[in-house]
PDB file of N, CA and C in Angstrom:
ATOM      1  N   MET A   1      12.051  19.709  63.256  1.00 51.00           N
ATOM      2  CA  MET A   1      11.253  20.602  62.443  1.00 51.00           C
ATOM      3  C   MET A   1      10.656  21.662  63.364  1.00 51.00           C
ATOM      4  N   THR A   2      10.814  22.916  62.991  1.00 56.00           N
ATOM      5  CA  THR A   2      10.232  24.016  63.748  1.00 56.00           C
ATOM      6  C   THR A   2       8.830  24.274  63.226  1.00 56.00           C
ATOM      7  N   THR A   3       7.892  24.330  64.141  1.00 56.00           N
ATOM      8  CA  THR A   3       6.515  24.578  63.749  1.00 56.00           C
ATOM      9  C   THR A   3       5.997  25.807  64.476  1.00 56.00           C
ATOM     10  N   PRO A   4       5.054  26.514  63.866  1.00 64.00           N
ATOM     11  CA  PRO A   4       4.470  27.664  64.561  1.00 64.00           C
ATOM     12  C   PRO A   4       3.658  27.193  65.751  1.00 64.00           C
ATOM     13  N   LYS A   5       3.450  28.095  66.684  1.00 76.00           N
ATOM     14  CA  LYS A   5       2.622  27.744  67.845  1.00 76.00           C
ATOM     15  C   LYS A   5       1.165  27.707  67.407  1.00 76.00           C
ATOM     16  N   ILE A   6       0.580  26.520  67.484  1.00 79.00           N
ATOM     17  CA  ILE A   6      -0.834  26.361  67.167  1.00 79.00           C
ATOM     18  C   ILE A   6      -1.487  25.628  68.323  1.00 79.00           C
ATOM     19  N   ALA A   7      -2.775  25.803  68.447  1.00 86.00           N
ATOM     20  CA  ALA A   7      -3.529  25.184  69.535  1.00 86.00           C
ATOM     21  C   ALA A   7      -3.433  23.659  69.446  1.00 86.00           C
ATOM     22  N   GLU A   8      -3.516  23.025  70.577  1.00 89.00           N
ATOM     23  CA  GLU A   8      -3.438  21.560  70.631  1.00 89.00           C
ATOM     24  C   GLU A   8      -4.530  20.915  69.777  1.00 89.00           C
ATOM     25  N   SER A   9      -5.726  21.486  69.785  1.00 90.00           N
ATOM     26  CA  SER A   9      -6.807  20.915  68.975  1.00 90.00           C
ATOM     27  C   SER A   9      -6.462  20.963  67.490  1.00 90.00           C
ATOM     28  N   GLU A  10      -5.799  22.022  67.060  1.00 91.00           N
ATOM     29  CA  GLU A  10      -5.405  22.118  65.656  1.00 91.00           C
ATOM     30  C   GLU A  10      -4.261  21.151  65.338  1.00 91.00           C
ATOM     31  N   ARG A  11      -3.355  20.954  66.277  1.00 91.00           N
ATOM     32  CA  ARG A  11      -2.272  19.976  66.084  1.00 91.00           C
ATOM     33  C   ARG A  11      -2.859  18.571  65.911  1.00 91.00           C
ATOM     34  N   ILE A  12      -3.838  18.237  66.730  1.00 91.00           N
ATOM     35  CA  ILE A  12      -4.487  16.923  66.634  1.00 91.00           C
ATOM     36  C   ILE A  12      -5.196  16.778  65.294  1.00 91.00           C
ATOM     37  N   ALA A  13      -5.903  17.829  64.886  1.00 92.00           N
ATOM     38  CA  ALA A  13      -6.620  17.789  63.605  1.00 92.00           C
ATOM     39  C   ALA A  13      -5.646  17.623  62.442  1.00 92.00           C
ATOM     40  N   LEU A  14      -4.519  18.309  62.487  1.00 92.00           N
ATOM     41  CA  LEU A  14      -3.536  18.208  61.418  1.00 92.00           C
ATOM     42  C   LEU A  14      -2.914  16.812  61.380  1.00 92.00           C
ATOM     43  N   CYS A  15      -2.646  16.239  62.532  1.00 92.00           N
ATOM     44  CA  CYS A  15      -2.140  14.855  62.560  1.00 92.00           C
ATOM     45  C   CYS A  15      -3.140  13.904  61.902  1.00 92.00           C
ATOM     46  N   GLY A  16      -4.420  14.107  62.176  1.00 92.00           N
ATOM     47  CA  GLY A  16      -5.452  13.280  61.559  1.00 92.00           C
ATOM     48  C   GLY A  16      -5.483  13.448  60.054  1.00 92.00           C
ATOM     49  N   LEU A  17      -5.349  14.691  59.586  1.00 92.00           N
ATOM     50  CA  LEU A  17      -5.341  14.942  58.150  1.00 92.00           C
ATOM     51  C   LEU A  17      -4.138  14.270  57.490  1.00 92.00           C
ATOM     52  N   LEU A  18      -2.971  14.433  58.071  1.00 92.00           N
ATOM     53  CA  LEU A  18      -1.778  13.815  57.485  1.00 92.00           C
ATOM     54  C   LEU A  18      -1.918  12.294  57.450  1.00 92.00           C
ATOM     55  N   GLY A  19      -2.497  11.714  58.497  1.00 91.00           N
ATOM     56  CA  GLY A  19      -2.739  10.272  58.503  1.00 91.00           C
ATOM     57  C   GLY A  19      -3.702   9.857  57.407  1.00 91.00           C
ATOM     58  N   ALA A  20      -4.761  10.614  57.209  1.00 92.00           N
ATOM     59  CA  ALA A  20      -5.751  10.301  56.168  1.00 92.00           C
ATOM     60  C   ALA A  20      -5.131  10.415  54.780  1.00 92.00           C
ATOM     61  N   VAL A  21      -4.311  11.436  54.577  1.00 92.00           N
ATOM     62  CA  VAL A  21      -3.646  11.596  53.277  1.00 92.00           C
ATOM     63  C   VAL A  21      -2.682  10.437  53.051  1.00 92.00           C
ATOM     64  N   ASN A  22      -1.939  10.062  54.076  1.00 90.00           N
ATOM     65  CA  ASN A  22      -1.031   8.912  53.958  1.00 90.00           C
ATOM     66  C   ASN A  22      -1.801   7.659  53.563  1.00 90.00           C
ATOM     67  N   ASP A  23      -2.940   7.432  54.198  1.00 91.00           N
ATOM     68  CA  ASP A  23      -3.754   6.250  53.885  1.00 91.00           C
ATOM     69  C   ASP A  23      -4.263   6.286  52.449  1.00 91.00           C
ATOM     70  N   ASP A  24      -4.722   7.456  52.010  1.00 90.00           N
ATOM     71  CA  ASP A  24      -5.237   7.591  50.646  1.00 90.00           C
ATOM     72  C   ASP A  24      -4.149   7.411  49.598  1.00 90.00           C
ATOM     73  N   MET A  25      -2.941   7.821  49.921  1.00 89.00           N
ATOM     74  CA  MET A  25      -1.846   7.745  48.957  1.00 89.00           C
ATOM     75  C   MET A  25      -1.102   6.409  49.019  1.00 89.00           C
ATOM     76  N   ASP A  26      -1.384   5.608  50.028  1.00 81.00           N
ATOM     77  CA  ASP A  26      -0.658   4.354  50.240  1.00 81.00           C
ATOM     78  C   ASP A  26       0.837   4.568  50.394  1.00 81.00           C
ATOM     79  N   ALA A  27       1.221   5.766  50.798  1.00 82.00           N
ATOM     80  CA  ALA A  27       2.628   6.093  51.027  1.00 82.00           C
ATOM     81  C   ALA A  27       2.675   7.310  51.943  1.00 82.00           C
ATOM     82  N   PRO A  28       3.754   7.436  52.673  1.00 88.00           N
ATOM     83  CA  PRO A  28       3.846   8.615  53.546  1.00 88.00           C
ATOM     84  C   PRO A  28       3.957   9.919  52.752  1.00 88.00           C
ATOM     85  N   VAL A  29       3.422  10.974  53.328  1.00 90.00           N
ATOM     86  CA  VAL A  29       3.586  12.307  52.762  1.00 90.00           C
ATOM     87  C   VAL A  29       5.080  12.628  52.801  1.00 90.00           C
ATOM     88  N   THR A  30       5.577  13.252  51.741  1.00 93.00           N
ATOM     89  CA  THR A  30       7.004  13.584  51.719  1.00 93.00           C
ATOM     90  C   THR A  30       7.313  14.603  52.813  1.00 93.00           C
ATOM     91  N   PRO A  31       8.545  14.623  53.287  1.00 94.00           N
ATOM     92  CA  PRO A  31       8.908  15.583  54.341  1.00 94.00           C
ATOM     93  C   PRO A  31       8.636  17.033  53.951  1.00 94.00           C
ATOM     94  N   GLU A  32       8.803  17.353  52.675  1.00 95.00           N
ATOM     95  CA  GLU A  32       8.561  18.730  52.236  1.00 95.00           C
ATOM     96  C   GLU A  32       7.089  19.118  52.394  1.00 95.00           C
ATOM     97  N   TRP A  33       6.187  18.200  52.021  1.00 92.00           N
ATOM     98  CA  TRP A  33       4.752  18.470  52.154  1.00 92.00           C
ATOM     99  C   TRP A  33       4.344  18.506  53.623  1.00 92.00           C
ATOM    100  N   GLU A  34       4.899  17.617  54.416  1.00 92.00           N
ATOM    101  CA  GLU A  34       4.565  17.626  55.845  1.00 92.00           C
ATOM    102  C   GLU A  34       5.042  18.921  56.494  1.00 92.00           C
ATOM    103  N   HIS A  35       6.233  19.359  56.135  1.00 93.00           N
ATOM    104  CA  HIS A  35       6.752  20.618  56.669  1.00 93.00           C
ATOM    105  C   HIS A  35       5.833  21.781  56.292  1.00 93.00           C
ATOM    106  N   ALA A  36       5.391  21.801  55.036  1.00 91.00           N
ATOM    107  CA  ALA A  36       4.477  22.861  54.590  1.00 91.00           C
ATOM    108  C   ALA A  36       3.177  22.831  55.389  1.00 91.00           C
ATOM    109  N   ALA A  37       2.642  21.640  55.627  1.00 90.00           N
ATOM    110  CA  ALA A  37       1.383  21.513  56.379  1.00 90.00           C
ATOM    111  C   ALA A  37       1.541  22.039  57.802  1.00 90.00           C
ATOM    112  N   TRP A  38       2.673  21.762  58.423  1.00 91.00           N
ATOM    113  CA  TRP A  38       2.894  22.231  59.798  1.00 91.00           C
ATOM    114  C   TRP A  38       3.232  23.714  59.852  1.00 91.00           C
ATOM    115  N   THR A  39       3.846  24.229  58.807  1.00 91.00           N
ATOM    116  CA  THR A  39       4.290  25.623  58.806  1.00 91.00           C
ATOM    117  C   THR A  39       3.167  26.594  58.474  1.00 91.00           C
ATOM    118  N   VAL A  40       2.253  26.182  57.592  1.00 88.00           N
ATOM    119  CA  VAL A  40       1.175  27.069  57.146  1.00 88.00           C
ATOM    120  C   VAL A  40      -0.163  26.396  57.453  1.00 88.00           C
ATOM    121  N   PRO A  41      -0.752  26.697  58.606  1.00 88.00           N
ATOM    122  CA  PRO A  41      -2.007  26.044  58.997  1.00 88.00           C
ATOM    123  C   PRO A  41      -3.141  26.331  58.011  1.00 88.00           C
ATOM    124  N   ARG A  42      -3.902  25.302  57.687  1.00 90.00           N
ATOM    125  CA  ARG A  42      -5.062  25.452  56.797  1.00 90.00           C
ATOM    126  C   ARG A  42      -6.035  26.492  57.318  1.00 90.00           C
ATOM    127  N   SER A  43      -6.196  26.540  58.617  1.00 92.00           N
ATOM    128  CA  SER A  43      -7.190  27.430  59.214  1.00 92.00           C
ATOM    129  C   SER A  43      -6.941  28.895  58.876  1.00 92.00           C
ATOM    130  N   ALA A  44      -5.719  29.244  58.506  1.00 90.00           N
ATOM    131  CA  ALA A  44      -5.410  30.630  58.148  1.00 90.00           C
ATOM    132  C   ALA A  44      -6.069  31.037  56.833  1.00 90.00           C
ATOM    133  N   PHE A  45      -6.497  30.063  56.037  1.00 93.00           N
ATOM    134  CA  PHE A  45      -7.032  30.352  54.710  1.00 93.00           C
ATOM    135  C   PHE A  45      -8.521  30.065  54.580  1.00 93.00           C
ATOM    136  N   VAL A  46      -9.154  29.665  55.661  1.00 95.00           N
ATOM    137  CA  VAL A  46     -10.570  29.308  55.617  1.00 95.00           C
ATOM    138  C   VAL A  46     -11.365  30.362  56.388  1.00 95.00           C
ATOM    139  N   PRO A  47     -12.427  30.888  55.779  1.00 95.00           N
ATOM    140  CA  PRO A  47     -13.212  31.914  56.474  1.00 95.00           C
ATOM    141  C   PRO A  47     -13.916  31.352  57.716  1.00 95.00           C
ATOM    142  N   ASP A  48     -14.341  32.244  58.571  1.00 96.00           N
ATOM    143  CA  ASP A  48     -15.008  31.837  59.809  1.00 96.00           C
ATOM    144  C   ASP A  48     -16.350  31.158  59.569  1.00 96.00           C
ATOM    145  N   ARG A  49     -16.943  31.388  58.416  1.00 95.00           N
ATOM    146  CA  ARG A  49     -18.223  30.755  58.087  1.00 95.00           C
ATOM    147  C   ARG A  49     -18.022  29.848  56.876  1.00 95.00           C
ATOM    148  N   ILE A  50     -18.344  28.569  57.058  1.00 95.00           N
ATOM    149  CA  ILE A  50     -18.272  27.597  55.972  1.00 95.00           C
ATOM    150  C   ILE A  50     -19.621  26.896  55.874  1.00 95.00           C
ATOM    151  N   PHE A  51     -19.786  26.073  54.849  1.00 94.00           N
ATOM    152  CA  PHE A  51     -21.056  25.376  54.626  1.00 94.00           C
ATOM    153  C   PHE A  51     -20.782  23.885  54.544  1.00 94.00           C
ATOM    154  N   LEU A  52     -21.576  23.103  55.281  1.00 95.00           N
ATOM    155  CA  LEU A  52     -21.304  21.675  55.426  1.00 95.00           C
ATOM    156  C   LEU A  52     -22.430  20.806  54.887  1.00 95.00           C
ATOM    157  N   GLY A  53     -22.047  19.643  54.395  1.00 93.00           N
ATOM    158  CA  GLY A  53     -23.010  18.633  53.976  1.00 93.00           C
ATOM    159  C   GLY A  53     -23.703  18.963  52.677  1.00 93.00           C
ATOM    160  N   GLU A  54     -24.537  18.027  52.255  1.00 89.00           N
ATOM    161  CA  GLU A  54     -25.281  18.210  51.004  1.00 89.00           C
ATOM    162  C   GLU A  54     -26.265  19.371  51.103  1.00 89.00           C
ATOM    163  N   GLY A  55     -26.749  19.651  52.303  1.00 88.00           N
ATOM    164  CA  GLY A  55     -27.677  20.766  52.495  1.00 88.00           C
ATOM    165  C   GLY A  55     -26.987  22.105  52.649  1.00 88.00           C
ATOM    166  N   LEU A  56     -25.654  22.088  52.618  1.00 90.00           N
ATOM    167  CA  LEU A  56     -24.856  23.305  52.767  1.00 90.00           C
ATOM    168  C   LEU A  56     -25.284  24.124  53.977  1.00 90.00           C
ATOM    169  N   GLU A  57     -25.336  23.445  55.103  1.00 92.00           N
ATOM    170  CA  GLU A  57     -25.703  24.115  56.348  1.00 92.00           C
ATOM    171  C   GLU A  57     -24.547  24.992  56.812  1.00 92.00           C
ATOM    172  N   PRO A  58     -24.833  26.239  57.197  1.00 93.00           N
ATOM    173  CA  PRO A  58     -23.751  27.107  57.651  1.00 93.00           C
ATOM    174  C   PRO A  58     -23.142  26.613  58.961  1.00 93.00           C
ATOM    175  N   CYS A  59     -21.839  26.781  59.074  1.00 96.00           N
ATOM    176  CA  CYS A  59     -21.109  26.456  60.295  1.00 96.00           C
ATOM    177  C   CYS A  59     -20.200  27.643  60.594  1.00 96.00           C
ATOM    178  N   ASN A  60     -20.425  28.276  61.721  1.00 96.00           N
ATOM    179  CA  ASN A  60     -19.634  29.426  62.119  1.00 96.00           C
ATOM    180  C   ASN A  60     -18.597  29.016  63.152  1.00 96.00           C
ATOM    181  N   ARG A  61     -17.381  29.445  62.911  1.00 96.00           N
ATOM    182  CA  ARG A  61     -16.261  29.100  63.798  1.00 96.00           C
ATOM    183  C   ARG A  61     -16.555  29.481  65.249  1.00 96.00           C
ATOM    184  N   ALA A  62     -17.125  30.643  65.474  1.00 97.00           N
ATOM    185  CA  ALA A  62     -17.385  31.108  66.843  1.00 97.00           C
ATOM    186  C   ALA A  62     -18.454  30.272  67.544  1.00 97.00           C
ATOM    187  N   ASP A  63     -19.441  29.801  66.778  1.00 97.00           N
ATOM    188  CA  ASP A  63     -20.552  29.049  67.365  1.00 97.00           C
ATOM    189  C   ASP A  63     -20.259  27.564  67.527  1.00 97.00           C
ATOM    190  N   ALA A  64     -19.456  27.007  66.622  1.00 97.00           N
ATOM    191  CA  ALA A  64     -19.169  25.560  66.635  1.00 97.00           C
ATOM    192  C   ALA A  64     -17.697  25.330  66.277  1.00 97.00           C
ATOM    193  N   PRO A  65     -16.774  25.751  67.160  1.00 95.00           N
ATOM    194  CA  PRO A  65     -15.351  25.695  66.811  1.00 95.00           C
ATOM    195  C   PRO A  65     -14.834  24.279  66.519  1.00 95.00           C
ATOM    196  N   GLU A  66     -15.313  23.283  67.231  1.00 94.00           N
ATOM    197  CA  GLU A  66     -14.842  21.916  66.991  1.00 94.00           C
ATOM    198  C   GLU A  66     -15.333  21.389  65.646  1.00 94.00           C
ATOM    199  N   THR A  67     -16.590  21.643  65.316  1.00 96.00           N
ATOM    200  CA  THR A  67     -17.141  21.216  64.026  1.00 96.00           C
ATOM    201  C   THR A  67     -16.417  21.920  62.892  1.00 96.00           C
ATOM    202  N   TRP A  68     -16.197  23.215  63.039  1.00 97.00           N
ATOM    203  CA  TRP A  68     -15.493  23.998  62.032  1.00 97.00           C
ATOM    204  C   TRP A  68     -14.082  23.447  61.828  1.00 97.00           C
ATOM    205  N   LEU A  69     -13.363  23.198  62.913  1.00 95.00           N
ATOM    206  CA  LEU A  69     -11.993  22.706  62.823  1.00 95.00           C
ATOM    207  C   LEU A  69     -11.929  21.325  62.174  1.00 95.00           C
ATOM    208  N   ARG A  70     -12.866  20.444  62.535  1.00 94.00           N
ATOM    209  CA  ARG A  70     -12.909  19.110  61.901  1.00 94.00           C
ATOM    210  C   ARG A  70     -13.108  19.231  60.399  1.00 94.00           C
ATOM    211  N   ALA A  71     -13.994  20.132  59.979  1.00 96.00           N
ATOM    212  CA  ALA A  71     -14.247  20.311  58.548  1.00 96.00           C
ATOM    213  C   ALA A  71     -13.017  20.874  57.835  1.00 96.00           C
ATOM    214  N   VAL A  72     -12.356  21.821  58.452  1.00 96.00           N
ATOM    215  CA  VAL A  72     -11.175  22.446  57.856  1.00 96.00           C
ATOM    216  C   VAL A  72     -10.061  21.426  57.654  1.00 96.00           C
ATOM    217  N   TYR A  73      -9.911  20.509  58.596  1.00 94.00           N
ATOM    218  CA  TYR A  73      -8.831  19.531  58.523  1.00 94.00           C
ATOM    219  C   TYR A  73      -9.281  18.160  58.043  1.00 94.00           C
ATOM    220  N   ALA A  74     -10.459  18.082  57.475  1.00 94.00           N
ATOM    221  CA  ALA A  74     -10.894  16.821  56.864  1.00 94.00           C
ATOM    222  C   ALA A  74     -10.156  16.648  55.537  1.00 94.00           C
ATOM    223  N   ASN A  75      -9.977  15.426  55.129  1.00 91.00           N
ATOM    224  CA  ASN A  75      -9.343  15.150  53.841  1.00 91.00           C
ATOM    225  C   ASN A  75     -10.416  15.246  52.756  1.00 91.00           C
ATOM    226  N   ASP A  76     -10.980  16.443  52.642  1.00 91.00           N
ATOM    227  CA  ASP A  76     -12.090  16.695  51.738  1.00 91.00           C
ATOM    228  C   ASP A  76     -12.130  18.194  51.456  1.00 91.00           C
ATOM    229  N   SER A  77     -12.940  18.578  50.516  1.00 90.00           N
ATOM    230  CA  SER A  77     -13.080  20.003  50.213  1.00 90.00           C
ATOM    231  C   SER A  77     -13.996  20.670  51.241  1.00 90.00           C
ATOM    232  N   VAL A  78     -13.891  21.984  51.322  1.00 92.00           N
ATOM    233  CA  VAL A  78     -14.723  22.783  52.215  1.00 92.00           C
ATOM    234  C   VAL A  78     -15.401  23.867  51.375  1.00 92.00           C
ATOM    235  N   VAL A  79     -16.712  23.962  51.476  1.00 93.00           N
ATOM    236  CA  VAL A  79     -17.435  25.014  50.761  1.00 93.00           C
ATOM    237  C   VAL A  79     -17.319  26.293  51.584  1.00 93.00           C
ATOM    238  N   THR A  80     -16.726  27.306  50.971  1.00 93.00           N
ATOM    239  CA  THR A  80     -16.489  28.562  51.687  1.00 93.00           C
ATOM    240  C   THR A  80     -17.419  29.690  51.262  1.00 93.00           C
ATOM    241  N   GLN A  81     -18.101  29.504  50.130  1.00 89.00           N
ATOM    242  CA  GLN A  81     -19.002  30.567  49.668  1.00 89.00           C
ATOM    243  C   GLN A  81     -20.038  29.965  48.732  1.00 89.00           C
ATOM    244  N   ILE A  82     -21.260  30.427  48.875  1.00 86.00           N
ATOM    245  CA  ILE A  82     -22.328  30.074  47.938  1.00 86.00           C
ATOM    246  C   ILE A  82     -23.102  31.350  47.634  1.00 86.00           C
ATOM    247  N   ASN A  83     -23.775  31.361  46.519  1.00 79.00           N
ATOM    248  CA  ASN A  83     -24.643  32.483  46.163  1.00 79.00           C
ATOM    249  C   ASN A  83     -23.882  33.808  46.123  1.00 79.00           C
ATOM    250  N   ASP A  84     -22.666  33.787  45.557  1.00 76.00           N
ATOM    251  CA  ASP A  84     -21.839  34.978  45.433  1.00 76.00           C
ATOM    252  C   ASP A  84     -21.646  35.726  46.749  1.00 76.00           C
ATOM    253  N   GLY A  85     -21.598  34.985  47.850  1.00 71.00           N
ATOM    254  CA  GLY A  85     -21.346  35.576  49.157  1.00 71.00           C
ATOM    255  C   GLY A  85     -22.569  36.086  49.878  1.00 71.00           C
ATOM    256  N   GLU A  86     -23.716  36.071  49.230  1.00 75.00           N
ATOM    257  CA  GLU A  86     -24.964  36.494  49.873  1.00 75.00           C
ATOM    258  C   GLU A  86     -25.568  35.317  50.619  1.00 75.00           C
ATOM    259  N   ASP A  87     -26.298  35.586  51.677  1.00 73.00           N
ATOM    260  CA  ASP A  87     -26.996  34.511  52.377  1.00 73.00           C
ATOM    261  C   ASP A  87     -28.005  33.863  51.451  1.00 73.00           C
ATOM    262  N   PRO A  88     -27.939  32.563  51.278  1.00 69.00           N
ATOM    263  CA  PRO A  88     -28.891  31.904  50.373  1.00 69.00           C
ATOM    264  C   PRO A  88     -30.242  31.719  51.032  1.00 69.00           C
ATOM    265  N   ASP A  89     -31.261  31.732  50.198  1.00 68.00           N
ATOM    266  CA  ASP A  89     -32.579  31.352  50.672  1.00 68.00           C
ATOM    267  C   ASP A  89     -32.577  29.840  50.828  1.00 68.00           C
ATOM    268  N   ASP A  90     -33.545  29.293  51.557  1.00 62.00           N
ATOM    269  CA  ASP A  90     -33.595  27.841  51.765  1.00 62.00           C
ATOM    270  C   ASP A  90     -33.603  27.072  50.452  1.00 62.00           C
ATOM    271  N   GLY A  91     -34.265  27.573  49.440  1.00 62.00           N
ATOM    272  CA  GLY A  91     -34.344  26.887  48.161  1.00 62.00           C
ATOM    273  C   GLY A  91     -33.068  26.943  47.345  1.00 62.00           C
ATOM    274  N   GLU A  92     -32.107  27.779  47.750  1.00 61.00           N
ATOM    275  CA  GLU A  92     -30.879  27.937  46.996  1.00 61.00           C
ATOM    276  C   GLU A  92     -29.747  27.048  47.484  1.00 61.00           C
ATOM    277  N   ARG A  93     -29.982  26.252  48.488  1.00 57.00           N
ATOM    278  CA  ARG A  93     -28.931  25.384  49.008  1.00 57.00           C
ATOM    279  C   ARG A  93     -28.992  24.044  48.370  1.00 57.00           C
TER     280      ARG A  93
END
């Protein structure tokens, strides 16, 4: 399988995601889905600023690249925007 050149940290994160999906499905991801995951990195579709946890704390890729990458490749949703793209006040999170 030919894969695009991605950083080693992203390769590790993607392996973790595929493993988590396999565990959740009780079956291996089909080759077509695995190929898609390796060919089109999730990180290409996630903005540099995301919001984490119940408190929706901002996480910026430049400031916390490892935390951002873990969130992007978690087997979970990622909050990419709140408050119509405006910075929320503390009470709005």
